[in-house]
Coordinates of C-alpha atoms in Angstrom, one line a residue:
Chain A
X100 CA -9.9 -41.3 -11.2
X101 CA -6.7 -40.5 -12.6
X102 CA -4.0 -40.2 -9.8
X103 CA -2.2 -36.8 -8.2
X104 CA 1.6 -36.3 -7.4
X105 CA 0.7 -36.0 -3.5
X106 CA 3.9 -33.8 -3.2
X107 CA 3.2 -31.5 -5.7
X108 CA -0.6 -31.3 -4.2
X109 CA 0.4 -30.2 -1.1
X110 CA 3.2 -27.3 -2.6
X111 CA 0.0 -26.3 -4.4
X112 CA -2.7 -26.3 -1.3
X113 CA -0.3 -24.4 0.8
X114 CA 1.0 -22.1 -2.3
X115 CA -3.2 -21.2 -2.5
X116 CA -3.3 -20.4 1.3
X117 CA -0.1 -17.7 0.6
X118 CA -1.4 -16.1 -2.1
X119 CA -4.9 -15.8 -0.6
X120 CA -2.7 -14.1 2.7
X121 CA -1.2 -11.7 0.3
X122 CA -4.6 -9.6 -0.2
X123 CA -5.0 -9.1 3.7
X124 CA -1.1 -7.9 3.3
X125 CA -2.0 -5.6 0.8
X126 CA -5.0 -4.0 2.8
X127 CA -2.4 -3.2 5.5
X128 CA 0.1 -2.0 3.1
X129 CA -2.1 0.2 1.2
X130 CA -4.1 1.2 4.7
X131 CA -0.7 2.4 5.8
X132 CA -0.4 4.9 3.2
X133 CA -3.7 6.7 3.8
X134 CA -4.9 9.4 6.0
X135 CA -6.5 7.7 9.4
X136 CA -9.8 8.7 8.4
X137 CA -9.5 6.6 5.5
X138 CA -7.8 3.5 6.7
X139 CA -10.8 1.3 6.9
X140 CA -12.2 2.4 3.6
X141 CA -8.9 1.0 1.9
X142 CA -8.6 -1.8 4.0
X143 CA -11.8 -3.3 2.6
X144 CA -11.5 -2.6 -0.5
X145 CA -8.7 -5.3 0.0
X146 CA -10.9 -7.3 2.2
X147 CA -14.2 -7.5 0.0
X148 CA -12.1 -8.6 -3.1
X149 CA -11.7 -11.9 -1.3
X150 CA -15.4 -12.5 -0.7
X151 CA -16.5 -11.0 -4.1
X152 CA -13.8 -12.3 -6.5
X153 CA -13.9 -15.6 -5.0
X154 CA -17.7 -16.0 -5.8
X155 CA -17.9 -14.2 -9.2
X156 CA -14.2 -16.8 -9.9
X157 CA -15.9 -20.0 -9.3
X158 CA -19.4 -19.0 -10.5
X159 CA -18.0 -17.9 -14.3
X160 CA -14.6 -16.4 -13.8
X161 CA -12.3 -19.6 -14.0
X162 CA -14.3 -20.8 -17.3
X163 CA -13.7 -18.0 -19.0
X164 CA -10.3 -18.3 -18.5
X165 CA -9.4 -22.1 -18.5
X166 CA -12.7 -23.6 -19.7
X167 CA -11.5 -24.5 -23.9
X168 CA -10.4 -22.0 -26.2
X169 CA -12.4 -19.3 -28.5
X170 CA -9.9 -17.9 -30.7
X171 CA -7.4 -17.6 -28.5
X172 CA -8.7 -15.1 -26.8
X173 CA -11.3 -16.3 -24.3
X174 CA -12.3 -19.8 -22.7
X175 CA -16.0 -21.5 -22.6
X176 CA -18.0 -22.2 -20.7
X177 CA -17.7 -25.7 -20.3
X178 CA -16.6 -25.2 -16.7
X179 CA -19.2 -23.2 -15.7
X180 CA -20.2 -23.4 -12.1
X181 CA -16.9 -24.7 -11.7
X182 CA -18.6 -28.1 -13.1
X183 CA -16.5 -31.0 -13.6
X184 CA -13.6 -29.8 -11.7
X185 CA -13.9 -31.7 -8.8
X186 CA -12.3 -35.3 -9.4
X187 CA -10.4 -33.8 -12.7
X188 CA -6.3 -33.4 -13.2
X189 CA -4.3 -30.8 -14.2
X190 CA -0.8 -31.6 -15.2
X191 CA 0.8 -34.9 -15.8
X192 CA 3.7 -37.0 -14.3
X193 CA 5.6 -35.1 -10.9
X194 CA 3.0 -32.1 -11.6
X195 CA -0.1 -33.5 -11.2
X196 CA -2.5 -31.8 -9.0
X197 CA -6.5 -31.6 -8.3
X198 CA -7.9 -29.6 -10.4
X199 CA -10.1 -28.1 -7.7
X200 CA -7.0 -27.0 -6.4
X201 CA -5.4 -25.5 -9.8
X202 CA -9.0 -23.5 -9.5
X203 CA -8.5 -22.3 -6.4
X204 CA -5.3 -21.6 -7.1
X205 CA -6.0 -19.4 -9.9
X206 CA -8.7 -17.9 -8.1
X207 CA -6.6 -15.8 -5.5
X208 CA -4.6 -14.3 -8.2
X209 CA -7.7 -12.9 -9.9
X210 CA -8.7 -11.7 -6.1
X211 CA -5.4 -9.6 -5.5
X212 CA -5.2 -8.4 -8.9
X213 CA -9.1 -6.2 -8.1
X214 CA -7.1 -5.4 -4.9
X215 CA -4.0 -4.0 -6.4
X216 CA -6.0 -1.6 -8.6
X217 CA -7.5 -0.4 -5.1
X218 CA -4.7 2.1 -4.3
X219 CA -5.2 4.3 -7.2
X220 CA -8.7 4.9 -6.4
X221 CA -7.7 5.6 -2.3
X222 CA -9.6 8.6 -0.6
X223 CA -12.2 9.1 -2.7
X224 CA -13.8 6.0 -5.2
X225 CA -17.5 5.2 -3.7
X226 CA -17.6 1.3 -1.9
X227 CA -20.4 1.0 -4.5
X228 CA -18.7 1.5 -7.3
X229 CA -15.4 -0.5 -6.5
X230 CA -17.9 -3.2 -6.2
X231 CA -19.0 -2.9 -9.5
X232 CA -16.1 -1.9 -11.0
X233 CA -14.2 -5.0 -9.4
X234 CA -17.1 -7.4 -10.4
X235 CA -17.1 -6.2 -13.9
X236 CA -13.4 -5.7 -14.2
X237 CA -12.6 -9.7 -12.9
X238 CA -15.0 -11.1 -15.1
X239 CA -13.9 -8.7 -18.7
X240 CA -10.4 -8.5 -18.1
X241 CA -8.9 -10.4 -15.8
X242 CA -10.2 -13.5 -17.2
X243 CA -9.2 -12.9 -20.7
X244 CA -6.3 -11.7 -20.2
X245 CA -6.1 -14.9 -17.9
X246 CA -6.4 -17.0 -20.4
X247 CA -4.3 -15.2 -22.6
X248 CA -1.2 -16.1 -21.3
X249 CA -2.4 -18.9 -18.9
X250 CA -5.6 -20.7 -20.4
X251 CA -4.1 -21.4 -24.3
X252 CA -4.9 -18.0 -25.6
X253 CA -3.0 -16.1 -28.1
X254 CA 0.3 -14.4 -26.1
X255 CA 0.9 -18.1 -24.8
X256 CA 0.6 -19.5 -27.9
X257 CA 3.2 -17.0 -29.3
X258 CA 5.5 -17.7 -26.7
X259 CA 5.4 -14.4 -24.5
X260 CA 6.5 -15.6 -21.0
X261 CA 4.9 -14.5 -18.1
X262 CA 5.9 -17.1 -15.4
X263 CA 3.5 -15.8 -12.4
X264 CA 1.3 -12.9 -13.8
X265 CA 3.8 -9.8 -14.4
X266 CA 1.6 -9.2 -17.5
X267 CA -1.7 -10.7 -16.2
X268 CA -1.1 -9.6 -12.9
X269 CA 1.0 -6.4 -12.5
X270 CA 0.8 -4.3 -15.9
X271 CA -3.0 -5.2 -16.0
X272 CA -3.8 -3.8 -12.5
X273 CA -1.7 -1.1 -12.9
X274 CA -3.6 0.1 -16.8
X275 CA -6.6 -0.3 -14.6
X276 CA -5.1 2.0 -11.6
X277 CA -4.5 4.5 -14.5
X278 CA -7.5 4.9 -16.1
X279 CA -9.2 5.0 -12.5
X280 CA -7.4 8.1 -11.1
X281 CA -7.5 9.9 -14.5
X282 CA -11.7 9.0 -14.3
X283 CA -11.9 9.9 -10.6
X284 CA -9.8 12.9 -10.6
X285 CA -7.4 14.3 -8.0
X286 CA -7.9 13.9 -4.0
X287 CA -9.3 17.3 -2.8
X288 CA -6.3 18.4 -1.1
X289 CA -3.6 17.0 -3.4
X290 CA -0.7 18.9 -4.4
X291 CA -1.6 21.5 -1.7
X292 CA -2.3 19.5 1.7
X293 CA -0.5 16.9 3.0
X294 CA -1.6 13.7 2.1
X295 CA 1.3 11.7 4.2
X296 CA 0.7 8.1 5.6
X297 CA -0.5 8.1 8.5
X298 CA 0.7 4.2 9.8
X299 CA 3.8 3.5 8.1
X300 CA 4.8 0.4 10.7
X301 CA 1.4 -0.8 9.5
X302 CA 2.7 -0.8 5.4
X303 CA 5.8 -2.1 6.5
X304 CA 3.5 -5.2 7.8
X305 CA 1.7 -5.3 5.3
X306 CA 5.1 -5.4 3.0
X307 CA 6.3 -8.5 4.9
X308 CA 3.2 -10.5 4.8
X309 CA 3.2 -9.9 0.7
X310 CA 6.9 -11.1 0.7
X311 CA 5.9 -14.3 2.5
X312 CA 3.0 -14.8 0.4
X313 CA 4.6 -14.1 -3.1
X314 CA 6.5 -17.4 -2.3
X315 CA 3.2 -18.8 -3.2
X316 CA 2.7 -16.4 -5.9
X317 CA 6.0 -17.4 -7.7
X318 CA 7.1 -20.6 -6.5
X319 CA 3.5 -21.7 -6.7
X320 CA 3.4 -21.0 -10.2
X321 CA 5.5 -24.0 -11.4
X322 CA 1.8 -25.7 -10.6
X323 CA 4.3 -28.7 -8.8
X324 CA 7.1 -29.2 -6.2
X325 CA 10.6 -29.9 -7.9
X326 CA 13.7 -27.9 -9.0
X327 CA 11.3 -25.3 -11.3
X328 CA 9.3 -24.4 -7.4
X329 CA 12.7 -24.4 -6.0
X330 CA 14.6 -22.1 -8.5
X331 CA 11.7 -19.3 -8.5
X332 CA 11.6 -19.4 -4.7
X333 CA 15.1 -18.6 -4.5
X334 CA 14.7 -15.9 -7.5
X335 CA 12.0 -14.4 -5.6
X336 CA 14.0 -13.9 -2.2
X337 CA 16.9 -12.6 -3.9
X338 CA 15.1 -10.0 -6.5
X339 CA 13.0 -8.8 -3.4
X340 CA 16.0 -8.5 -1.1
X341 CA 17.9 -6.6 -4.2
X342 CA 15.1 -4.5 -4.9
X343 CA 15.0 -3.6 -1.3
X344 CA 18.9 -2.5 -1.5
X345 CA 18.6 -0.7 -4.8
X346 CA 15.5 1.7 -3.6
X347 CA 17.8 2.7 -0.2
X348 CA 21.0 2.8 -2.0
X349 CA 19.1 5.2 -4.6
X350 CA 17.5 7.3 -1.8
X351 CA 20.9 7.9 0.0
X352 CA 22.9 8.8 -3.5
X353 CA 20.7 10.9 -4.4
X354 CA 21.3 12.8 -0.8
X355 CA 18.1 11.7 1.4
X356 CA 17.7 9.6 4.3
X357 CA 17.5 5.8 4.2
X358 CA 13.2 5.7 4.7
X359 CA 11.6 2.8 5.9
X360 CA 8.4 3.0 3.7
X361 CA 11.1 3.3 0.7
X362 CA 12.9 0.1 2.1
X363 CA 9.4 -1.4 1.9
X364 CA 8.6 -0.5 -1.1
X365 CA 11.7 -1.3 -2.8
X366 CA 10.9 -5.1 -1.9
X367 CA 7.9 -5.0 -2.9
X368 CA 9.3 -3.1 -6.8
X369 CA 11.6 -6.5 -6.6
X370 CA 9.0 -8.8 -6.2
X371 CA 7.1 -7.4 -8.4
X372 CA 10.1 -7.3 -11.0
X373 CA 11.1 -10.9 -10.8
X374 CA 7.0 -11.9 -10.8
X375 CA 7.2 -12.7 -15.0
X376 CA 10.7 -14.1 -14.6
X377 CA 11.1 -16.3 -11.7
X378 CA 10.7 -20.1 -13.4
X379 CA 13.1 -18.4 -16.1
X380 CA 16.0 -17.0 -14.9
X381 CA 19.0 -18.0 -12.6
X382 CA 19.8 -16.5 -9.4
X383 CA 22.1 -13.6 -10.4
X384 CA 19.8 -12.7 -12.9
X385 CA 16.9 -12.3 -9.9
X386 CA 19.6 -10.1 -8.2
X387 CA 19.7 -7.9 -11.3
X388 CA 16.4 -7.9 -12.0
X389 CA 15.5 -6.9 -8.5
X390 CA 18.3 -3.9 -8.6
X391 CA 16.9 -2.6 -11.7
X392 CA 13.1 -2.6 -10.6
X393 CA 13.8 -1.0 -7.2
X394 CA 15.5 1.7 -9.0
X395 CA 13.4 2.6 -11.9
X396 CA 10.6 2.5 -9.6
X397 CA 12.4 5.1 -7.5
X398 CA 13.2 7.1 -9.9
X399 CA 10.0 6.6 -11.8
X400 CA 8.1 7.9 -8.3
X401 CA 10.5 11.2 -7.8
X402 CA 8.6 12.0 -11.0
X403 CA 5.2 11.4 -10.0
X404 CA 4.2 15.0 -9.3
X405 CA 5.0 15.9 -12.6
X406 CA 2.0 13.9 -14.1
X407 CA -1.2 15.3 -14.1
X408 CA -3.2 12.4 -12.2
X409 CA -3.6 11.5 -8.9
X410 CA -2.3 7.4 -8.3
X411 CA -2.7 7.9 -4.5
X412 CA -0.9 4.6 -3.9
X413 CA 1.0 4.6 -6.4
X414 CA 0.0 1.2 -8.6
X415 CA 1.3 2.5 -11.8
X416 CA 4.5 3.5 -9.8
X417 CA 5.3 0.2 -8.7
X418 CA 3.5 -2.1 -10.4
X419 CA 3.2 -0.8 -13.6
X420 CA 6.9 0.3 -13.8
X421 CA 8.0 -2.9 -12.4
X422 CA 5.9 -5.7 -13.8
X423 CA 6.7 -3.9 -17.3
X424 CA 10.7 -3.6 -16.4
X425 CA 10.3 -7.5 -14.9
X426 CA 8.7 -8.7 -18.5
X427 CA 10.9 -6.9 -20.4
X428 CA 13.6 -8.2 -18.7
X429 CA 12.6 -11.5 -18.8
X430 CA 13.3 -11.2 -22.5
X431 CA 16.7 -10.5 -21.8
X432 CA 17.8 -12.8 -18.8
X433 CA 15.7 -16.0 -20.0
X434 CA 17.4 -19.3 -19.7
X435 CA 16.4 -22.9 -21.2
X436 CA 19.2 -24.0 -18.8
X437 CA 16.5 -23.1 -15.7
X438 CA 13.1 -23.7 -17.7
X439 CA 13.2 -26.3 -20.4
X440 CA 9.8 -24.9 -21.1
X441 CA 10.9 -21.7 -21.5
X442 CA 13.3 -19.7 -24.1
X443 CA 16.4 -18.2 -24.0
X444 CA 17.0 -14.4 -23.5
X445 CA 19.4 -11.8 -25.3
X446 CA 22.3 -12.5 -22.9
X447 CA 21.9 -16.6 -23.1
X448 CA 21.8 -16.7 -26.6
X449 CA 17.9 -16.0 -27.8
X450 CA 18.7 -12.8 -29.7
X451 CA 15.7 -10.2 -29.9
X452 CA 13.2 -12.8 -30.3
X453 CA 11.6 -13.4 -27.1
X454 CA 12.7 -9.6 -26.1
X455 CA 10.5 -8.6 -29.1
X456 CA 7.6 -11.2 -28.1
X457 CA 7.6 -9.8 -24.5
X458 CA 7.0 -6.4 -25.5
X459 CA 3.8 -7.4 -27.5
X460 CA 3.1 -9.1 -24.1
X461 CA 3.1 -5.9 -22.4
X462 CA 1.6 -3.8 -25.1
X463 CA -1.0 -5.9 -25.6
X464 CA -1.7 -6.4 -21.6
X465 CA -1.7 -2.1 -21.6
X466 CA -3.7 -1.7 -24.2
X467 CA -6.5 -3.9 -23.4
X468 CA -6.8 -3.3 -19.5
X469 CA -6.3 0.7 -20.6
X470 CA -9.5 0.6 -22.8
X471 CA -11.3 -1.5 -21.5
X472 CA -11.5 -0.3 -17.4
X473 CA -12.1 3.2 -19.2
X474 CA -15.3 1.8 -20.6
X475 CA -16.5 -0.2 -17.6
X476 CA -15.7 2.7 -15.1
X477 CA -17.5 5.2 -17.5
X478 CA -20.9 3.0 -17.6
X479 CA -20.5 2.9 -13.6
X480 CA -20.0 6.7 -13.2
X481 CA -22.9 7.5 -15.8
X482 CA -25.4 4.8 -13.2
X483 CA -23.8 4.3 -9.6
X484 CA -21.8 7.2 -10.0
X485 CA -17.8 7.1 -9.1
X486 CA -16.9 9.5 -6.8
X487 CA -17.9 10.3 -3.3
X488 CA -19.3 14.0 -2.8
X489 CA -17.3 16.8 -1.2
X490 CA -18.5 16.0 2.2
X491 CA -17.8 13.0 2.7
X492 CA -14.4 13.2 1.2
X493 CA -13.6 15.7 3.7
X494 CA -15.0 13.2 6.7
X495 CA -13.4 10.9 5.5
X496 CA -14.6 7.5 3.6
X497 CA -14.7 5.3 6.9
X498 CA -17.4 7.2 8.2
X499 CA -19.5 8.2 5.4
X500 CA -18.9 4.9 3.8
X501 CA -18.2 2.2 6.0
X502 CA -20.3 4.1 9.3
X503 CA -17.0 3.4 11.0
X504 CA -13.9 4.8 12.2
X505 CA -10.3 2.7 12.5
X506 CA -9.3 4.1 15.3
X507 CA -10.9 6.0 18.7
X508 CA -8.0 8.1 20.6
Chain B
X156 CA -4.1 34.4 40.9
X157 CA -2.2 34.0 38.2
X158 CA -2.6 31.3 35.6
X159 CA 0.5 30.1 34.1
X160 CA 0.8 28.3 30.4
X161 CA 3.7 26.7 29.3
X162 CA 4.5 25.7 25.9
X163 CA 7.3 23.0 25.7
X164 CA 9.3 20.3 24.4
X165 CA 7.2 17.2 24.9
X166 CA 10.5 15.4 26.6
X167 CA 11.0 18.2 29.0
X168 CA 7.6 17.5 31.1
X169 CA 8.9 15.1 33.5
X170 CA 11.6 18.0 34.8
X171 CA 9.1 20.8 34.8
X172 CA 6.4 18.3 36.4
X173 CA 9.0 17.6 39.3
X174 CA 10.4 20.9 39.8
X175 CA 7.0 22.4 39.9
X176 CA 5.9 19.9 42.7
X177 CA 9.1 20.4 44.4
X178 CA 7.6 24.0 44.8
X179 CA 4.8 23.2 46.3
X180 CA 1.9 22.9 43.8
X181 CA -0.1 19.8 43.9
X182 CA -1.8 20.0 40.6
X183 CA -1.6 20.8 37.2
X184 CA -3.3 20.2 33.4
X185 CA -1.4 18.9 30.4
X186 CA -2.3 18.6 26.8
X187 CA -0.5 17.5 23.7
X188 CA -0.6 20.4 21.2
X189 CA 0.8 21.0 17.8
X190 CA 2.6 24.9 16.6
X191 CA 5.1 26.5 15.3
X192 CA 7.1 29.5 15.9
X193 CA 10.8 30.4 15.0
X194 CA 11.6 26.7 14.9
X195 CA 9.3 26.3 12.1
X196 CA 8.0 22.4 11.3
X197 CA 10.5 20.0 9.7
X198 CA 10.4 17.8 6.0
X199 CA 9.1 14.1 5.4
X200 CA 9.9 12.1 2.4
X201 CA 7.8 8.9 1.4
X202 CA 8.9 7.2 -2.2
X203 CA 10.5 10.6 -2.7
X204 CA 8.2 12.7 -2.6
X205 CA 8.8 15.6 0.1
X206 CA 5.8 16.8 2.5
X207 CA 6.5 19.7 4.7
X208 CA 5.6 19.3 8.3
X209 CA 4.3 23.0 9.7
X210 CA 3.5 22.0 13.1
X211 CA 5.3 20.4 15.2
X212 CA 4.4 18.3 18.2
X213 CA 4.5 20.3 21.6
X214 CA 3.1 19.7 25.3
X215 CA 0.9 22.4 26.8
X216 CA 1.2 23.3 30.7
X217 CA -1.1 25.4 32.2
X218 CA -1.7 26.2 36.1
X219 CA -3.4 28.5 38.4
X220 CA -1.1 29.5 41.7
X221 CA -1.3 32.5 44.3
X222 CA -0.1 35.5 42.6
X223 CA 3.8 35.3 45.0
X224 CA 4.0 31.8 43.8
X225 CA 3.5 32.8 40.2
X226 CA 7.2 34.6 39.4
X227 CA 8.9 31.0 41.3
X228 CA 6.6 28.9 38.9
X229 CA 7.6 30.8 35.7
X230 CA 11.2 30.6 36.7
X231 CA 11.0 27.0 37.7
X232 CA 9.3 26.3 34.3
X233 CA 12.6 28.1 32.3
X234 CA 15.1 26.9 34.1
X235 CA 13.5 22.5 33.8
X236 CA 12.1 23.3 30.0
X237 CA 15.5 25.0 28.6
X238 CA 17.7 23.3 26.1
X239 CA 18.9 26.1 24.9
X240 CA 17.9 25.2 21.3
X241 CA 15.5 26.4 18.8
X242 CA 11.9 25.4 20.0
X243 CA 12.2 25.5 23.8
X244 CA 8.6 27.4 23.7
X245 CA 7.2 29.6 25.6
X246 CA 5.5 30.8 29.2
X247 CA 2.9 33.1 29.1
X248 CA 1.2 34.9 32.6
X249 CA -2.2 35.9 33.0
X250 CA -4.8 37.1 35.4
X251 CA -6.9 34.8 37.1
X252 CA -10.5 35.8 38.5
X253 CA -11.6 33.4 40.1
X254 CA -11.8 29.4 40.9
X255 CA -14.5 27.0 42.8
X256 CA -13.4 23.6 43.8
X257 CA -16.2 21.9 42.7
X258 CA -16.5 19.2 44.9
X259 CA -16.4 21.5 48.4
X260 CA -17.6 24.5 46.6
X261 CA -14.3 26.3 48.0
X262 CA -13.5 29.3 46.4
X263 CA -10.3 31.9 45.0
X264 CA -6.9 30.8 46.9
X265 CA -8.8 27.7 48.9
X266 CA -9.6 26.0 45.7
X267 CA -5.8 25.9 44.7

């Protein structure tokens, strides 16, 4: 059995364990956001990702996107099962791990990614269908798209970056969120009731948990423990802190009060700004990249009621806005200086190239998760049906879902 | 009788609670009510978007006292509730015919 950096395997075992904590942050985040007589209904939409995506990841999932290469654009089947994974190696030199690990690994980002799309579909998507939608969804776009930029396929293979999933991650979840709240429709009630959050100390928990786990996320992704871990970690603080300042400074100047949900969410725009970039860039170009996010998010949110669909949570908002601002800007503030791996941006010296590879990157991530969720959430409305009925809406999802309630005052 | 029913600020119940014992009466109900009236509700904002906020949050007083006491207990109510800003609330006086102390099966001014 070939031999394992033991350093770099225990970076990589406790980099799993954050990103798996992230989803549980995100249930609180998002649960934050609803109306109480939702809150449990979000929450496990969260919550059942880990069970279900984890199953359908090692069952077929993590072939399809690491097992060989069809045409650069999806693995085999060779590790079906996850067979022959246990024993194997991933990496060489100061980088190699278990692959078990690299599986597992892997495996929680496909489980956040089916949670992220969640808050689009808030209020009103039936349990049944997210099921279906996230099996279905994991297996025919995530692990494509996986392997895409990850696995060998074709945007890797062009020389797109995507450090930690902005594309994979971020921009897919978000086309995904998109197509699911123009297929649902609007929440009863929106645009004319108030739909306010109805626990926002609860988001700002969940806010801090993601945060601590996207250390795992980003420094994680340099699959090893070295100066490539150590530079993304510090990118990601900074780009989250930034995109924290930049969302209140924007609030103020534009004459509103400092909010604490917007303080959240600002770190959370930076984070996910900085997600394609963080093994590429220095640290002032985190800070930049973090400023930049938290504000176009901002603004980009001011606008929301001006669209006609209904993104309760606002995945699009923040994830879509920022992970396509973070690989686009990863174009510009690239560095070989940081990432020998990598490629330099417009400002180091790279001209347009990489600029004009990452926005195939993102067209191509849009494009795909766009079409495709359309046609997997059609099939499920014409059999399971997407939508709860009127009642039930109105009584909220907990109970006529879940048989529930969150909370008993 | 009289029964007495207080709308106020939801800070200004400790004052009213003590300067209504300090008269005398030994018991009262509370609840934790939402309205408006010239105050009007307020504005939230969450990721910029602005919610208006019609009702606002308000504790609810109500009492039943001999019909001397009832002028005292009105008063007393003003006077601890006031702040002399929008949204103070409001006392309203009605008749009361009749109460039973359920336990002794006392009636009218006994049951007090």
């Amino acid at each position: 059995m070939p031999a394992v950096d033991t350093g770099s395997t225990a970076w990589m075992l406790v980099s799993t364990a954050l990103v798996l904590f992230m989803t549980p942050g995100l249930a609180l985040f998002y649960a934050g956001m609803v109306r109480s007589r939702n809150v449990l209904s979000s929450t496990m939409h969260s919550l059942f990702a880990m069970g279900l995506v984890s199953v359908i990841w090692a069952a077929i999932g993590y072939t399809l996107a690491f097992g060989g290469d069809h045409g650069g654009v999806i693995g085999g089947l060779s590790h079906l099962g996850l067979d022959g994974v246990v024993g194997a190696v991933t990496g060489t030199g100061p980088s190699a791990i278990p692959t078990s690990v690299f599986a597992m690994y892997q495996g929680m980002f496909a489980i956040i990614t089916v949670g992220l799309i969640s808050g689009a579909v808030a209020e009103r998507m039936k349990f049944k269908a997210f099921v279906a939608f996230a099996a279905l969804w994991s297996l025919l776009v995530y692990s494509p798209l996986a392997h895409w930029v990850w696995g060998g396929g074709w945007l890797q293979k062009l020389g797109a970056l995507d450090f930690a999933g902005g594309t994979v991650v971020h921009i897919a979840s978000a086309a995904a969120a998109l197509a699911a709240a123009l297929m649902l429709g609007k929440r009863k009630g929106y645009g004319t009731e108030e739909l306010r959050p109805h626990n926002v100390p609860m988001s700002v928990l969940g806010a801090g948990i993601l945060w601590f786990g996207w250390f795992g996320f980003n420094a994680g992704s340099a699959l090893g423990s070295g100066q490539l871990a150590g530079s993304a970690f510090l990118a990601t603080n900074l780009s989250a802190a930034a995109g924290m300042l930049a969302w209140t400074a924007a609030e103020v100047l534009t004459g509103r009060k400092p909010t604490v949900l917007g303080a959240a969410s600002g770190a959370v725009a930076g984070l996910v700004g900085i997600t394609p970039a963080a093994g590429f860039v220095g640290p002032m170009p985190a800070l930049a990249i973090g400023a930049i996010t938290g504000c176009l998010c901002y603004f980009g949110l001011r606008l929301k009621s001006r669209f006609g669909f209904d993104d309760a949570l606002d995945v699009v908002g923040v994830h879509g806005v920022g992970g396509a601002t973070g690989a686009i800007l990863t174009g510009v503030f690239a560095s070989v200086t940081v990432n020998s791996a990598g490629a330099n941006g417009l400002l180091f010296g790279g001209g347009l190239a990489l600029l004009g590879k990452q926005l195939v990157g993102v067209g191509a991530t849009i494009a795909f998760s766009l079409i495709a969720s359309a046609i997997i959430l059609k099939c499920i409305d014409l059999t399971i049906g997407l939508r709860v009925d009127e009642e039930s809406e109105a009584t909220g999802l907990d109970v006529a879902e879940h048989a529930e309630t969150g909370y008993e005052f | 009788m009289k029964k007495i029913e207080a709308v106020i600020k939801p800070h200004k119940l400790d004052e009213v609670k003590e300067a209504l014992q300090a008269l005398g009466i030994s018991g009262m109900t509370v609840y934790e009510v939402k309205g408006f009236g010239r105050q009007k509700g307020h504005t939230e904002v969450y990721r910029g978007n602005e919610y208006t906020v019609d009702f606002v949050p308000k504790t609810k007083i109500e009492i039943v006292v001999d019909d001397d006491l009832a002028p005292k207990v009105e008063q007393a109510i003003v006077d601890a509730a006031r702040t002399d800003r929008i949204g103070d609330g409001k006392v309203f006086t009605f008749d009361c015919e009749g109460a039973v102390r359920i336990r002794t099966g006392e009636r009218g001014s006994e049951a007090l």
